[in-house]
Short mmCIF file of C-alpha atoms in Angstrom, two decimals:
data_model
loop_
_atom_site.label_atom_id
_atom_site.label_comp_id
_atom_site.label_asym_id
_atom_site.label_seq_id
_atom_site.Cartn_x
_atom_site.Cartn_y
_atom_site.Cartn_z
CA PRO A 1 63.94 99.00 126.57
CA VAL A 2 64.79 102.44 127.86
CA VAL A 3 66.63 103.52 130.93
CA ARG A 4 65.88 107.16 131.77
CA LEU A 5 68.62 109.05 133.68
CA SER A 6 66.48 112.25 134.30
CA ARG A 7 63.22 113.11 135.88
CA ALA A 8 60.75 115.80 134.70
CA ARG A 9 60.80 119.02 136.53
CA GLY A 10 59.23 118.69 139.92
CA ALA A 11 59.58 114.83 140.08
CA ARG A 12 60.03 113.55 143.54
CA GLY A 13 62.22 110.72 144.86
CA SER A 14 65.86 110.15 145.21
CA MET A 15 68.14 110.66 142.18
CA GLY A 16 71.28 108.70 141.40
CA GLU A 17 74.46 110.40 140.25
CA ALA A 18 73.41 110.09 136.49
CA GLU A 19 70.03 111.69 137.22
CA ARG A 20 71.56 114.63 139.14
CA LEU A 21 73.98 115.15 136.14
CA ALA A 22 71.01 115.18 133.74
CA ARG A 23 69.05 117.72 136.02
CA ARG A 24 72.11 119.87 136.01
CA LEU A 25 72.33 119.75 132.25
CA LYS A 26 68.63 120.85 132.08
CA CYS A 27 67.90 118.30 129.56
CA GLU A 28 66.98 114.58 129.20
CA ARG A 29 69.65 112.17 128.84
CA THR A 30 68.32 108.67 127.91
CA VAL A 31 70.40 105.53 127.74
CA ARG A 32 68.81 103.25 125.23
CA ARG A 33 69.51 99.59 125.06
CA MET A 34 70.60 98.37 121.66
CA ARG A 35 71.23 95.09 119.85
CA HIS A 36 74.77 94.89 118.73
CA PRO A 37 77.50 92.13 118.78
CA PHE A 38 79.53 94.48 121.23
CA PHE A 39 77.62 97.58 122.18
CA SER A 40 74.52 97.14 124.34
CA LYS A 41 73.67 100.75 125.12
CA GLU A 42 73.82 104.30 123.63
CA VAL A 43 72.95 107.92 124.26
CA TRP A 44 72.65 110.58 121.45
CA VAL A 45 73.91 114.09 121.46
CA ARG A 46 72.93 116.21 118.40
CA GLY A 47 72.89 113.16 116.24
CA VAL A 48 76.15 111.67 117.47
CA PRO A 49 75.84 108.46 119.33
CA ILE A 50 77.90 107.60 122.54
CA ARG A 51 78.03 103.80 122.87
CA ALA A 52 79.31 101.35 125.34
CA ALA A 53 79.18 97.63 126.28
CA ALA A 54 77.10 96.14 128.99
CA CYS A 55 79.98 96.37 131.55
CA VAL A 56 80.12 100.18 131.39
CA GLU A 57 77.90 102.16 133.94
CA ASP A 58 75.13 104.16 132.62
CA SER A 59 76.49 107.20 134.68
CA ALA A 60 79.65 107.21 132.39
CA LEU A 61 77.47 107.70 129.32
CA ALA A 62 75.69 110.58 131.00
CA VAL A 63 79.11 112.24 131.79
CA ALA A 64 80.16 111.66 128.17
CA ALA A 65 76.97 113.22 127.00
CA ASP A 66 77.75 116.26 129.15
CA ARG A 67 80.99 116.78 127.86
CA LEU A 68 80.08 116.23 124.12
CA SER A 69 77.20 118.52 124.58
CA ARG A 70 79.35 121.42 125.52
CA GLN A 71 81.73 120.87 122.70
CA LEU A 72 78.80 120.75 120.13
CA ALA A 73 76.60 123.35 121.65
CA GLY A 74 77.97 126.30 119.53
CA MET A 75 78.79 124.45 116.44
CA PRO A 76 77.01 125.55 113.20
CA PRO A 77 74.64 123.13 111.67
CA SER A 78 77.14 122.52 108.74
CA VAL A 79 79.60 120.86 111.16
CA ILE A 80 76.83 118.72 112.86
CA HIS A 81 75.64 117.78 109.44
CA ARG A 82 78.95 116.61 108.43
CA LEU A 83 79.60 114.61 111.52
CA ARG A 84 76.37 112.84 111.26
CA ASP A 85 76.81 112.22 107.58
CA LEU A 86 80.07 110.50 108.21
CA SER A 87 78.66 108.42 111.16
CA ALA A 88 80.78 110.02 113.76
CA ALA A 89 80.52 108.39 117.22
CA VAL A 90 82.06 108.09 120.74
CA HIS A 91 82.86 104.76 122.18
CA VAL A 92 83.55 104.20 125.98
CA ILE A 93 86.14 101.56 126.89
CA GLY A 94 85.06 99.81 130.06
CA ARG A 95 87.34 99.84 133.01
CA ALA A 96 87.91 96.10 132.61
CA GLN A 97 88.34 96.40 128.77
CA VAL A 98 91.20 97.51 126.57
CA THR A 99 91.26 99.63 123.43
CA SER A 100 91.45 96.73 121.12
CA ASP A 101 88.21 95.34 122.65
CA LEU A 102 86.32 98.04 120.46
CA PRO A 103 85.39 96.52 117.14
CA GLU A 104 87.20 99.30 115.09
CA HIS A 105 90.54 98.44 116.88
CA ALA A 106 90.11 94.59 117.11
CA HIS A 107 92.55 94.03 114.23
CA MET A 108 95.45 95.68 116.25
CA ARG A 109 95.24 93.38 119.19
CA GLY A 110 98.75 92.32 120.16
CA ILE A 111 100.43 94.01 117.08
CA GLU A 112 103.66 95.52 118.17
CA GLY A 113 103.87 99.21 117.19
CA GLY A 114 100.14 99.52 116.95
CA TYR A 115 99.13 102.52 114.82
CA THR A 116 102.26 104.66 115.55
CA GLY A 117 105.04 102.05 114.86
CA GLU A 118 106.54 102.51 118.40
CA ALA A 119 108.78 99.65 119.12
CA GLY A 120 107.71 97.17 121.80
CA VAL A 121 104.34 98.85 122.39
CA THR A 122 100.86 97.72 121.36
CA VAL A 123 97.77 99.87 121.03
CA ASP A 124 96.55 98.64 124.36
CA GLN A 125 99.89 99.47 126.20
CA ARG A 126 99.96 102.89 124.62
CA THR A 127 96.47 104.37 124.94
CA ARG A 128 93.03 104.16 126.41
CA GLY A 129 91.46 106.54 123.97
CA MET A 130 91.70 107.25 120.19
CA GLY A 131 90.52 110.10 118.02
CA GLY A 132 88.79 109.88 114.66
CA LEU A 133 85.35 109.30 113.38
CA GLN A 134 84.96 106.67 116.17
CA SER A 135 86.56 108.62 119.02
CA SER A 136 86.98 106.74 122.33
CA CYS A 137 87.98 107.16 126.02
CA GLY A 138 88.11 105.14 129.11
CA GLU A 139 85.22 104.73 131.48
CA GLU A 140 87.50 105.58 134.43
CA ASN A 141 88.33 108.93 132.93
CA LEU A 142 84.69 109.79 132.76
CA LEU A 143 83.63 108.70 136.17
CA ASN A 144 86.81 109.88 138.28
CA ILE A 145 88.89 111.99 136.04
CA GLU A 146 91.32 113.14 138.89
CA GLU A 147 92.17 109.57 139.91
CA ASP A 148 92.44 108.16 136.48
CA PRO A 149 95.76 106.13 136.72
CA THR A 150 96.67 106.82 133.13
CA TYR A 151 95.39 110.28 132.50
CA GLY A 152 94.76 111.83 135.73
CA GLY A 153 93.35 115.38 135.47
CA ARG A 154 92.98 115.21 131.65
CA ASP A 155 89.56 115.09 129.73
CA ILE A 156 90.32 112.49 127.23
CA LEU A 157 86.94 112.48 125.55
CA THR A 158 87.27 116.20 124.89
CA HIS A 159 90.84 115.64 123.56
CA GLU A 160 89.93 112.75 121.20
CA PHE A 161 86.58 114.14 119.86
CA SER A 162 88.38 117.47 119.13
CA HIS A 163 90.37 115.50 116.52
CA ALA A 164 87.03 114.44 114.89
CA LEU A 165 85.95 118.08 114.81
CA MET A 166 89.11 119.34 113.15
CA ASP A 167 89.50 116.40 110.73
CA TYR A 168 85.88 115.89 109.71
CA GLY A 169 83.67 118.67 110.76
CA PHE A 170 85.45 122.09 110.34
CA PRO A 171 85.66 123.87 106.95
CA PRO A 172 89.12 124.53 105.45
CA ALA A 173 89.17 128.23 106.76
CA VAL A 174 88.93 127.13 110.38
CA VAL A 175 91.47 124.36 110.00
CA ASP A 176 93.82 126.93 108.43
CA ALA A 177 93.36 129.19 111.44
CA ILE A 178 94.25 126.35 113.84
CA ARG A 179 97.46 125.62 111.84
CA ALA A 180 98.38 129.41 111.83
CA ALA A 181 97.78 129.66 115.50
CA HIS A 182 99.96 126.69 116.36
CA ALA A 183 102.68 127.99 113.98
CA GLY A 184 102.53 131.39 115.70
CA ALA A 185 102.65 129.96 119.09
CA VAL A 186 105.67 127.78 118.45
CA ALA A 187 107.36 130.77 116.71
CA ASP A 188 106.76 132.77 119.88
CA GLY A 189 108.48 130.08 122.03
CA LEU A 190 105.21 128.89 123.53
CA TRP A 191 104.68 125.13 124.39
CA THR A 192 108.55 124.71 124.36
CA ARG A 193 110.70 123.75 127.42
CA ALA A 194 113.88 125.16 128.39
CA ASP A 195 115.74 122.22 126.81
CA GLY A 196 114.05 122.73 123.57
CA SER A 197 111.76 119.92 123.66
CA ARG A 198 108.09 120.64 123.19
CA ALA A 199 104.95 119.89 125.16
CA TYR A 200 102.31 117.74 123.26
CA ALA A 201 100.45 121.00 122.23
CA GLY A 202 103.59 122.14 120.47
CA SER A 203 104.12 118.90 118.45
CA ASN A 204 101.70 119.65 115.62
CA ALA A 205 98.58 121.74 114.74
CA SER A 206 96.16 118.69 115.40
CA GLU A 207 97.45 118.07 118.88
CA TYR A 208 97.64 121.93 119.52
CA TRP A 209 93.82 122.03 119.00
CA ALA A 210 93.10 118.90 121.02
CA GLU A 211 95.33 119.77 123.87
CA LEU A 212 94.00 123.31 124.21
CA SER A 213 90.51 122.04 124.02
CA MET A 214 91.22 120.24 127.22
CA TRP A 215 92.26 123.49 128.92
CA TYR A 216 89.54 125.43 127.44
CA TRP A 217 86.95 123.01 129.01
CA GLY A 218 88.37 123.03 132.43
CA THR A 219 91.24 120.50 132.74
CA HIS A 220 94.62 120.49 131.18
CA GLY A 221 96.90 118.67 128.63
CA GLU A 222 100.65 118.02 128.94
CA PHE A 223 102.22 120.75 131.05
CA VAL A 224 105.19 122.87 129.64
CA ASP A 225 106.41 122.94 133.23
CA PRO A 226 105.18 119.88 135.09
CA GLN A 227 106.69 120.92 138.41
CA ALA A 228 104.93 124.21 138.37
CA ARG A 229 101.82 122.93 136.55
CA ARG A 230 102.12 125.51 133.80
CA PRO A 231 99.97 126.53 132.12
CA ALA A 232 97.59 126.30 135.13
CA PRO A 233 94.67 124.05 134.47
CA GLY A 234 91.38 125.50 133.19
CA PRO A 235 90.63 128.35 130.73
CA GLY A 236 92.27 131.08 132.92
CA GLY A 237 95.47 129.24 132.68
CA LEU A 238 95.36 128.91 128.98
CA ALA A 239 94.17 132.47 128.52
CA GLU A 240 97.20 133.72 130.55
CA TYR A 241 99.71 131.37 128.85
CA ASP A 242 98.60 131.44 125.23
CA PRO A 243 95.98 134.31 124.80
CA ARG A 244 95.73 134.04 121.11
CA GLY A 245 95.19 130.31 121.32
CA PHE A 246 92.40 130.94 124.00
CA SER A 247 90.84 133.50 121.64
CA LEU A 248 90.86 131.19 118.83
CA LEU A 249 89.17 128.35 120.79
CA ALA A 250 86.51 130.90 122.09
CA SER A 251 85.56 131.88 118.64
CA VAL A 252 85.55 128.37 117.28
CA TYR A 253 83.53 126.74 120.19
CA SER A 254 81.09 129.54 120.12
CA GLY A 255 80.56 129.33 116.33
CA ALA A 256 81.52 132.81 115.82
CA HIS A 257 84.75 132.31 113.90
CA PRO A 258 84.67 133.88 110.51
CA GLY A 259 85.90 130.60 108.85
CA PHE A 260 82.55 129.21 109.46
CA LEU A 261 81.10 132.00 107.24
CA ALA A 262 83.50 131.42 104.41
CA GLY A 263 81.06 129.20 102.50
CA ALA A 264 83.52 126.26 102.09
CA PRO A 265 82.12 122.81 102.42
CA ALA A 266 82.61 121.15 106.01
CA GLY A 267 85.51 118.66 106.33
CA ALA A 268 89.15 119.48 106.70
CA ALA A 269 89.95 118.73 102.95
CA GLY A 270 87.15 120.74 101.72
CA ARG A 271 87.22 119.02 98.33
CA PRO A 272 84.34 118.40 95.94
CA ARG A 273 82.59 114.97 96.21
CA LYS A 274 82.26 112.79 93.18
CA VAL A 275 80.58 109.38 92.77
CA LEU A 276 82.83 106.30 92.52
CA ARG A 277 82.27 104.40 89.31
CA PRO A 278 83.30 100.84 88.34
CA LEU A 279 86.40 100.18 86.39
CA PRO A 280 86.27 97.73 83.54
CA THR A 281 86.43 94.13 84.82
CA SER A 282 89.22 93.65 82.22
CA VAL A 283 91.56 95.52 84.19
CA PRO A 284 94.26 92.81 85.08
CA PRO A 285 95.45 92.32 88.66
CA ALA A 286 98.86 93.61 87.81
CA ALA A 287 97.27 97.03 87.19
CA ARG A 288 95.68 97.05 90.51
CA ARG A 289 98.55 98.90 92.35
CA SER A 290 99.26 102.44 93.36
CA VAL A 291 101.23 104.79 91.36
CA GLU A 292 104.81 105.42 92.54
CA GLY A 293 104.91 108.67 94.43
CA ASP A 294 102.05 110.83 95.84
CA GLY A 295 99.37 112.71 93.82
CA GLU A 296 96.87 115.23 95.08
CA PRO A 297 95.90 114.36 98.78
CA CYS A 298 92.33 113.34 99.32
CA ASP A 299 90.25 111.24 101.72
CA LEU A 300 88.84 107.77 101.49
CA ILE A 301 85.79 107.45 103.67
CA LEU A 302 84.37 103.84 104.01
CA ARG A 303 80.82 103.32 105.34
CA ASN A 304 79.94 99.66 106.21
CA GLY A 305 76.21 99.05 106.03
CA GLY A 306 76.69 95.26 105.99
CA PRO A 307 76.25 92.79 108.74
CA GLY A 308 79.95 92.11 109.36
CA ALA A 309 83.28 93.89 109.72
CA VAL A 310 85.14 94.76 106.52
CA PHE A 311 88.94 95.41 106.18
CA LEU A 312 90.84 98.01 104.35
CA TRP A 313 94.22 97.43 102.71
CA TRP A 314 96.41 99.82 100.85
CA VAL A 315 98.23 98.29 97.68
CA ASP A 316 101.67 99.90 97.11
CA HIS A 317 103.34 100.44 93.62
CA ARG A 318 104.69 96.96 93.81
CA GLY A 319 101.39 95.41 94.38
CA HIS A 320 102.08 94.49 98.04
CA PRO A 321 99.10 94.97 100.35
CA HIS A 322 99.19 96.66 103.76
CA ALA A 323 96.46 96.38 106.32
CA TYR A 324 95.14 99.91 107.33
CA GLY A 325 92.00 99.32 109.32
CA VAL A 326 88.66 97.70 109.90
CA ALA A 327 85.07 99.25 109.64
CA ALA A 328 82.75 97.28 112.04
CA ALA A 329 79.19 96.72 111.07
CA GLY A 330 77.27 100.02 110.96
CA ASN A 331 80.44 102.04 111.33
CA ALA A 332 82.60 104.41 109.08
CA LEU A 333 86.36 104.52 108.47
CA SER A 334 88.24 107.54 107.06
CA GLN A 335 91.72 107.22 105.62
CA GLY A 336 93.86 109.91 104.05
CA THR A 337 95.23 109.02 100.59
CA PHE A 338 96.49 110.30 97.34
CA VAL A 339 95.05 110.41 93.83
CA GLY A 340 96.45 107.35 92.03
CA HIS A 341 96.76 105.06 95.05
CA VAL A 342 94.90 101.89 95.26
CA TRP A 343 92.88 100.45 98.17
CA CYS A 344 91.10 97.18 98.59
CA VAL A 345 88.05 96.46 100.74
CA GLY A 346 86.58 93.15 101.85
CA PRO A 347 85.47 90.71 104.53
CA LEU A 348 88.32 88.27 104.11
CA GLY A 349 92.09 88.43 104.40
CA ASP A 350 92.58 86.89 100.97
CA LEU A 351 93.05 89.65 98.46
CA SER A 352 92.44 87.20 95.53
CA ALA A 353 88.88 86.53 96.83
CA PRO A 354 86.16 87.50 94.34
CA VAL A 355 84.15 89.35 96.83
CA MET A 356 86.97 91.93 97.27
CA THR A 357 86.22 95.65 95.98
CA TRP A 358 89.18 97.51 94.62
CA LEU A 359 89.13 101.28 94.96
CA ARG A 360 91.42 103.60 92.84
CA GLU A 361 91.57 107.29 93.49
CA GLY A 362 91.76 109.62 90.47
CA VAL A 363 90.21 107.32 87.84
CA ASN A 364 86.87 107.86 85.99
CA ALA A 365 87.04 104.94 83.58
CA GLU A 366 83.37 104.55 82.76
CA ALA A 367 80.24 106.64 82.69
CA ALA A 368 78.10 103.53 83.89
CA PRO A 369 76.54 103.93 87.26
CA ALA A 370 77.88 102.11 90.22
CA PRO A 371 76.23 98.69 90.79
CA ALA A 372 73.59 98.34 93.55
CA GLY A 373 75.23 98.15 97.03
CA ALA A 374 78.38 99.99 95.97
CA HIS A 375 77.18 103.53 95.94
CA ALA A 376 79.88 105.83 97.15
CA ASP A 377 81.04 109.45 97.51
CA ALA A 378 84.63 110.69 97.39
CA PRO A 379 86.33 113.97 97.89
CA ALA A 380 88.22 113.56 94.68
CA PRO A 381 87.71 111.75 91.30
CA ALA A 382 87.75 107.93 92.13
CA ALA A 383 86.68 104.65 90.73
CA LEU A 384 85.77 101.14 91.75
CA ALA A 385 87.20 97.98 90.26
CA GLY A 386 86.17 94.35 90.83
CA ALA A 387 82.95 92.89 92.20
CA PRO A 388 81.32 95.12 94.94
CA THR A 389 81.18 94.10 98.48
CA PRO A 390 77.38 94.23 99.37
CA GLY A 391 76.52 96.86 101.90
CA VAL A 392 79.83 98.71 101.66
CA HIS A 393 80.00 102.38 100.73
CA ALA A 394 83.09 104.29 100.30
CA GLY A 395 83.00 108.07 100.01
#
C-alpha cells in the first residue's frame, strides 16, 4: 500500500500539512508501507531511505525528506553512490520511543555509559539522535523544532546526517579541508569562550562540520555565547562569525568544492577495497586475537543480508571479546579498526558457537574465493576465518 503526500499540479481539495510541504518541495513525497519487524513506513530521497515505526506521523517523514533533500541536492553522484552502496539510512525515533528502540541500538538499552562511557548515563538518557550509516533523530524535532524539549531550535537530522556525509560519502580531499577549517578556526580563537572552554563546534573537526551544517541550513548549534545567542542562528550568523567556515560549507553543499574533483574514491578513508578471503580452518582459537598495538587505520563495514540481527565483537590481544554493535536485518554497520585487529560476527552471544565468523584485518592467507554467503569488500587487506554466517557481508 502507498500513502501519497502530494497531489499533481492543479489537483483540488484540501491538503494536509504533509501535502502542503510536498507541494512546496515541488516534487512528490510518497510514504510507502513496508514489512519489517520494527519499521512500517519509509520514504526515499536520492536512494537513501527514511524509515519509521507505525507510531510516527507520516508528516514527520515528509519533513525529514525535505531536510535530507536539501543536504543531498548539490552532492556529486560519487557521494550518493557511496551512501547507497553502504546502505545509508535515516531512522525517526517516535515521540513515545527512545533511541534504544531502534534495532541498531537495541543492544545498548540500559547499559550505563552507552557509546561514550559517560558515567551514570545510558544512550536513552543522553541522546535522541545518532550519527552514522543509520542516522536518527526524534519525531518531535521534525514536527516542532522550536518546542523540542531536548534540542529546541536545533535541526538534529541535519546534524546527524552530516556525520554520515563526512564519514562515508566525502572523498579524502574534502575531509581534509574540513579538518583544516576546524584547526584554523580554533587557532583564530573562534568557537572558544572567554573561560577557555569550547562550544561543541570547536571540540573536533567532525562536530565542527555537523554543528556548522545546522547554522548553514537555518537553525543553530551550541552557542559560543548562550546569553547573546552568538553566533546568531541561520547562515547569516555563521557567515558573520566564521566566514571561512561558511564558505567551506557553501562550496561543499553546492558540490563545487575542488576536493570532489580530485579523483579520489568516496569515503573518508579513501583506501582501496579488497576481497576478504577465508583463513585456513586449522588456525587455532588462540591465534584469533588482535595484535598488541595499532596498525594502519581502516574501516570494517558489515552488511547484514540475513533475516535476523548479527552482533559484532572486537577481540583484544589477550583474546577477550568486547561488544561493539549490532547490524539489524537489512542494515549495515561501519566500525573503525586497524590492520592486525580481530573481529567476530554472529547471531549469538557465545563466541565459541560454530556459526561465528571471524574477521582479521591485514591478512591474505589463501587465494581461494570466499565461500557463498560470505562475499565481502574491505578498505584494507583482510581475511575471514571460521565458518561463514549466511547472509552477512563485511566490507
